[in-house]
Short mmCIF file of C-alpha atoms in Angstrom, two decimals:
data_model
loop_
_atom_site.label_atom_id
_atom_site.label_comp_id
_atom_site.label_asym_id
_atom_site.label_seq_id
_atom_site.Cartn_x
_atom_site.Cartn_y
_atom_site.Cartn_z
CA MET A 3 135.04 125.00 57.02
CA SER A 4 134.74 122.27 54.39
CA ALA A 5 137.40 121.19 51.84
CA PRO A 6 136.47 121.97 48.17
CA ALA A 7 135.08 119.09 46.25
CA GLY A 8 136.98 117.86 43.16
CA PRO A 9 136.43 115.33 40.41
CA ASP A 10 138.16 112.59 42.50
CA MET A 11 136.60 113.87 45.74
CA PRO A 12 132.92 114.54 45.24
CA TRP A 13 132.45 115.42 48.98
CA ARG A 14 134.19 115.53 52.36
CA PHE A 15 133.18 115.66 55.99
CA PRO A 16 133.36 119.15 57.47
CA ILE A 17 136.62 119.98 59.23
CA PHE A 18 136.05 121.30 62.76
CA ASN A 19 138.30 123.85 64.45
CA ALA A 20 139.47 122.17 67.72
CA THR A 21 140.14 125.51 69.38
CA GLY A 22 136.67 126.81 68.58
CA LEU A 23 135.11 123.59 69.92
CA ALA A 24 137.07 123.91 73.18
CA TRP A 25 135.93 127.53 73.61
CA GLY A 26 132.33 126.52 72.89
CA LEU A 27 132.43 123.80 75.51
CA LEU A 28 133.99 126.15 78.05
CA PHE A 29 131.39 128.79 77.33
CA GLY A 30 128.63 126.19 77.79
CA LEU A 31 130.04 125.09 81.13
CA LEU A 32 130.29 128.70 82.30
CA LEU A 33 126.78 129.40 81.19
CA ALA A 34 125.45 126.30 83.01
CA SER A 35 127.39 127.26 86.10
CA THR A 36 126.07 130.87 85.96
CA SER A 37 122.54 129.57 85.56
CA ALA A 38 122.94 127.29 88.57
CA MET A 39 124.25 130.16 90.69
CA ALA A 40 121.84 132.81 89.37
CA CYS A 41 120.23 135.25 91.82
CA PRO A 42 116.65 134.37 92.70
CA ALA A 43 113.94 136.43 90.94
CA GLY A 44 113.18 139.57 92.84
CA CYS A 45 116.31 139.38 94.97
CA HIS A 46 119.60 141.27 94.80
CA CYS A 47 122.92 139.40 95.04
CA ILE A 48 126.31 140.88 95.94
CA GLU A 49 129.70 139.18 95.74
CA LYS A 50 131.68 139.32 98.98
CA ASN A 51 135.09 137.67 99.16
CA SER A 52 134.08 135.22 96.43
CA LEU A 53 130.93 134.42 98.36
CA THR A 54 127.39 135.72 97.87
CA VAL A 55 125.13 137.96 99.95
CA VAL A 56 121.50 137.50 98.94
CA GLN A 57 119.21 140.37 99.84
CA CYS A 58 115.46 139.45 99.49
CA MET A 59 114.05 141.87 102.08
CA SER A 60 110.56 143.35 101.58
CA ARG A 61 109.97 141.41 98.33
CA ASN A 62 106.46 140.22 99.27
CA LEU A 63 107.74 136.59 99.23
CA ASP A 64 105.41 133.98 100.68
CA ARG A 65 108.02 131.19 100.72
CA ILE A 66 111.74 130.68 100.89
CA PRO A 67 113.29 130.76 97.38
CA SER A 68 114.44 127.34 96.19
CA ASP A 69 117.05 128.61 93.66
CA LEU A 70 119.48 130.25 96.06
CA PRO A 71 123.18 130.33 95.04
CA ARG A 72 125.09 127.56 96.75
CA ASP A 73 127.84 129.93 97.86
CA THR A 74 125.43 132.14 99.82
CA VAL A 75 127.05 133.33 103.02
CA VAL A 76 124.34 135.89 104.05
CA LEU A 77 120.64 135.47 103.34
CA LEU A 78 118.31 138.31 104.18
CA LEU A 79 114.59 137.34 103.99
CA ALA A 80 113.18 139.85 106.50
CA SER A 81 109.87 141.68 106.08
CA ASN A 82 108.16 139.25 103.77
CA ARG A 83 105.04 137.03 104.05
CA ILE A 84 106.71 133.68 104.69
CA THR A 85 104.57 131.41 106.92
CA HIS A 86 106.48 128.15 107.04
CA ILE A 87 110.07 126.94 107.16
CA PRO A 88 110.04 123.48 105.55
CA ASN A 89 112.44 120.60 105.94
CA HIS A 90 115.83 121.03 104.16
CA ALA A 91 115.04 124.64 103.20
CA PHE A 92 118.75 125.53 103.30
CA LYS A 93 120.46 122.13 102.88
CA GLU A 94 122.57 123.18 99.86
CA LEU A 95 123.89 126.36 101.52
CA HIS A 96 126.96 124.90 103.19
CA TYR A 97 128.63 128.36 103.59
CA LEU A 98 125.60 130.10 105.15
CA GLN A 99 126.64 132.12 108.15
CA GLU A 100 123.81 134.62 108.67
CA LEU A 101 120.07 134.01 108.16
CA ASP A 102 117.53 136.78 108.76
CA LEU A 103 113.85 135.69 108.79
CA SER A 104 112.55 138.42 111.07
CA ASN A 105 109.26 140.28 110.52
CA ASN A 106 107.49 137.54 108.58
CA ASP A 107 104.36 135.54 109.23
CA ILE A 108 106.10 132.31 110.23
CA GLU A 109 103.88 129.97 112.27
CA THR A 110 105.54 126.56 111.81
CA VAL A 111 109.12 125.35 111.72
CA ASP A 112 109.67 121.75 110.52
CA VAL A 113 111.94 119.32 112.40
CA GLY A 114 114.58 119.36 109.63
CA ALA A 115 114.30 123.05 108.72
CA PHE A 116 117.97 123.89 109.40
CA GLN A 117 119.57 120.55 108.48
CA GLY A 118 122.69 121.20 106.41
CA VAL A 119 123.54 124.51 107.94
CA SER A 120 123.90 123.61 111.62
CA ASP A 121 127.79 123.68 111.46
CA SER A 122 128.16 126.90 109.45
CA LEU A 123 125.35 129.16 110.75
CA LEU A 124 126.47 131.90 113.16
CA VAL A 125 123.42 134.17 113.32
CA LEU A 126 119.71 133.24 113.07
CA ASP A 127 116.97 135.89 113.50
CA LEU A 128 113.38 134.61 113.89
CA SER A 129 112.08 137.63 115.77
CA ASN A 130 108.70 139.25 115.13
CA ASN A 131 106.88 136.26 113.73
CA HIS A 132 103.88 134.15 114.79
CA ILE A 133 105.68 131.14 116.27
CA GLN A 134 104.00 129.56 119.32
CA SER A 135 106.08 126.38 119.55
CA VAL A 136 108.80 124.51 117.70
CA PRO A 137 109.73 120.75 117.62
CA LYS A 138 112.50 119.94 120.07
CA GLU A 139 114.75 118.72 117.22
CA ALA A 140 114.32 121.76 114.97
CA PHE A 141 117.36 123.59 116.43
CA ALA A 142 119.44 120.48 117.05
CA ARG A 143 123.23 121.05 116.86
CA LEU A 144 122.81 124.72 115.99
CA ARG A 145 125.60 126.83 117.40
CA ALA A 146 124.24 130.13 116.10
CA LYS A 147 123.22 133.14 118.17
CA ILE A 148 119.45 133.06 117.88
CA SER A 149 116.85 135.75 118.31
CA LEU A 150 113.36 134.52 119.14
CA SER A 151 111.89 137.73 120.53
CA ASN A 152 108.38 138.99 119.92
CA ASN A 153 106.70 135.69 119.08
CA PRO A 154 103.47 134.48 120.77
CA TRP A 155 105.27 131.65 122.62
CA HIS A 156 103.28 129.05 124.52
CA CYS A 157 105.39 128.25 127.60
CA GLU A 158 105.43 124.55 128.29
CA CYS A 159 107.82 121.62 128.64
CA THR A 160 108.92 121.42 124.96
CA LEU A 161 109.82 125.08 124.77
CA GLN A 162 111.74 124.81 128.01
CA GLU A 163 113.77 121.92 126.60
CA VAL A 164 114.38 123.79 123.31
CA LEU A 165 115.65 126.96 125.03
CA ARG A 166 117.90 124.94 127.26
CA GLU A 167 119.98 123.90 124.20
CA LEU A 168 120.10 127.35 122.42
CA ARG A 169 122.49 130.27 122.52
CA LEU A 170 119.94 133.10 122.71
CA ASP A 171 120.87 136.61 121.63
CA PRO A 172 121.57 138.38 124.98
CA GLU A 173 120.22 141.71 123.63
CA THR A 174 116.75 140.24 122.96
CA VAL A 175 116.49 137.43 125.47
CA ASN A 176 114.17 139.37 127.74
CA GLU A 177 111.81 139.92 124.81
CA VAL A 178 111.05 136.17 124.57
CA ILE A 179 107.67 136.35 126.37
CA CYS A 180 105.18 133.77 127.45
CA HIS A 181 102.12 134.74 125.50
CA THR A 182 100.32 131.77 127.01
CA ALA A 183 101.50 129.14 129.48
CA VAL A 184 100.45 125.87 131.08
CA GLN A 185 99.97 127.94 134.21
CA GLU A 186 98.11 131.17 133.44
CA GLU A 187 100.02 133.10 136.08
CA TYR A 188 103.14 133.03 133.93
CA ALA A 189 101.54 134.49 130.82
CA GLY A 190 103.03 137.88 129.88
CA LYS A 191 106.34 137.21 131.65
CA PRO A 192 109.76 136.74 130.00
CA VAL A 193 110.52 133.01 129.58
CA ILE A 194 114.05 133.33 131.01
CA GLN A 195 112.69 135.17 134.10
CA VAL A 196 110.21 132.38 134.78
CA LEU A 197 112.80 129.63 134.32
CA ASP A 198 115.38 131.45 136.39
CA SER A 199 112.86 131.60 139.25
CA GLY A 200 112.98 127.79 139.42
CA ILE A 201 109.78 127.00 137.58
CA ASN A 202 109.86 123.70 135.70
CA PHE A 203 107.17 123.53 132.98
CA CYS A 204 107.91 119.80 132.55
CA ASN A 205 106.58 119.16 136.08
CA PHE A 206 103.31 120.83 135.16
CA HIS A 207 103.24 118.66 132.05
CA HIS A 208 103.68 115.47 134.09
CA LYS A 209 101.06 116.61 136.59
CA THR A 210 98.58 117.40 133.85
CA THR A 211 99.23 114.02 132.30
CA ASP A 212 98.78 112.23 135.60
CA VAL A 213 95.49 114.06 136.20
CA ALA A 214 94.29 113.23 132.69
CA MET A 215 95.20 109.54 133.22
CA PHE A 216 93.38 109.54 136.57
CA VAL A 217 90.25 111.09 135.04
CA THR A 218 90.30 108.62 132.19
CA MET A 219 90.73 105.62 134.54
CA PHE A 220 87.98 106.95 136.79
CA GLY A 221 85.67 107.30 133.83
CA TRP A 222 86.35 103.70 132.72
CA PHE A 223 85.85 102.44 136.26
CA THR A 224 82.54 104.32 136.52
CA MET A 225 81.39 102.80 133.24
CA VAL A 226 82.30 99.27 134.41
CA ILE A 227 80.44 99.74 137.73
CA ALA A 228 77.42 101.13 135.93
CA TYR A 229 77.39 98.14 133.57
CA VAL A 230 77.67 95.66 136.42
CA ILE A 231 74.77 97.32 138.22
CA TYR A 232 72.67 97.31 135.08
CA TYR A 233 73.54 93.68 134.41
CA VAL A 234 72.66 92.60 137.98
CA ARG A 235 69.35 94.51 137.95
CA HIS A 236 68.47 93.17 134.53
CA ASN A 237 69.12 89.62 135.68
CA GLN A 238 67.09 90.17 138.87
CA GLU A 239 64.15 91.44 136.81
CA ASP A 240 64.40 88.41 134.49
CA ALA A 241 64.54 86.06 137.48
CA ARG A 242 61.52 87.74 139.07
CA ARG A 243 59.50 87.40 135.92
CA HIS A 244 60.49 83.76 135.53
CA LEU A 245 59.51 83.06 139.12
CA GLU A 246 56.12 84.71 138.63
CA TYR A 247 55.64 82.61 135.50
CA LEU A 248 56.45 79.42 137.39
CA LYS A 249 54.03 80.41 140.15
CA SER A 250 51.28 80.94 137.60
CA LEU A 251 51.58 77.35 136.36
CA PRO A 252 49.29 74.67 137.96
CA SER A 253 50.91 72.67 140.62
CA SER A 254 51.67 68.91 140.15
CA SER A 255 49.18 67.92 142.90
CA GLN A 256 46.36 69.76 141.19
CA ILE A 257 47.22 68.03 137.90
CA SER A 258 47.14 64.63 139.70
CA LYS A 259 43.75 65.36 141.25
CA ASP A 260 42.32 66.37 137.90
CA PHE A 261 43.67 63.24 136.32
CA ASP A 262 42.07 61.05 139.07
CA THR A 263 38.75 62.75 138.59
CA ILE A 264 38.85 62.13 134.89
CA SER A 265 39.75 58.39 135.49
CA THR A 266 36.84 57.96 137.94
CA VAL A 267 34.38 59.41 135.53
CA LEU A 268 35.57 57.13 132.75
#
């Protein structure tokens, strides 16, 4: 509202209502906060004890949403088309307790995929995916109960070291199967059953490495020997040709006789 102009006051600055300005600023802050905490497109969010449950199941998602509410306590991403869990995918979700990524197409899990939620996460479901192996550090410091069942695991040293540090879901632990293995005889068997029988995949790894090193060294040794033989034979051939050339030259005595003959004639 502006004060009326008079003959001695041709114009005045507009007079702002302080209360209206305060409410406007508060409304702007609330709007910004609501936008920051908005539910991802295609998902359904429910408030639970002032925290958020985000339901994104069967939404045909091919990646993990990046605009998840920071107060998310439960995140349900099952039955989508997600293929990859990137680094820092959940780093802002400091209250996250349950994460369901089952029944996706996940093939790769980055080293820092669960950084930021290792202290809060209680349940992690990665069952029914396409995971063959994971980096040893991917589950570092996780205390969650983890389900890894029904994945085409390749049983080798790294997987053994990963499983040693995890708290696997006891109800699905026997469904963690060796789809392939460093020793074919263990393919098709539960990983825990193989490990409990005293098999150490890391020993196979070391043996395989030793054999590979031996084969490589033998190959280099064979190449060196072959080169030496070739070098010696090549030098022998050159020496033989040089000797034949020298033999083909006239001898010094013959040259002297010819010189004497020429001198006598002269």
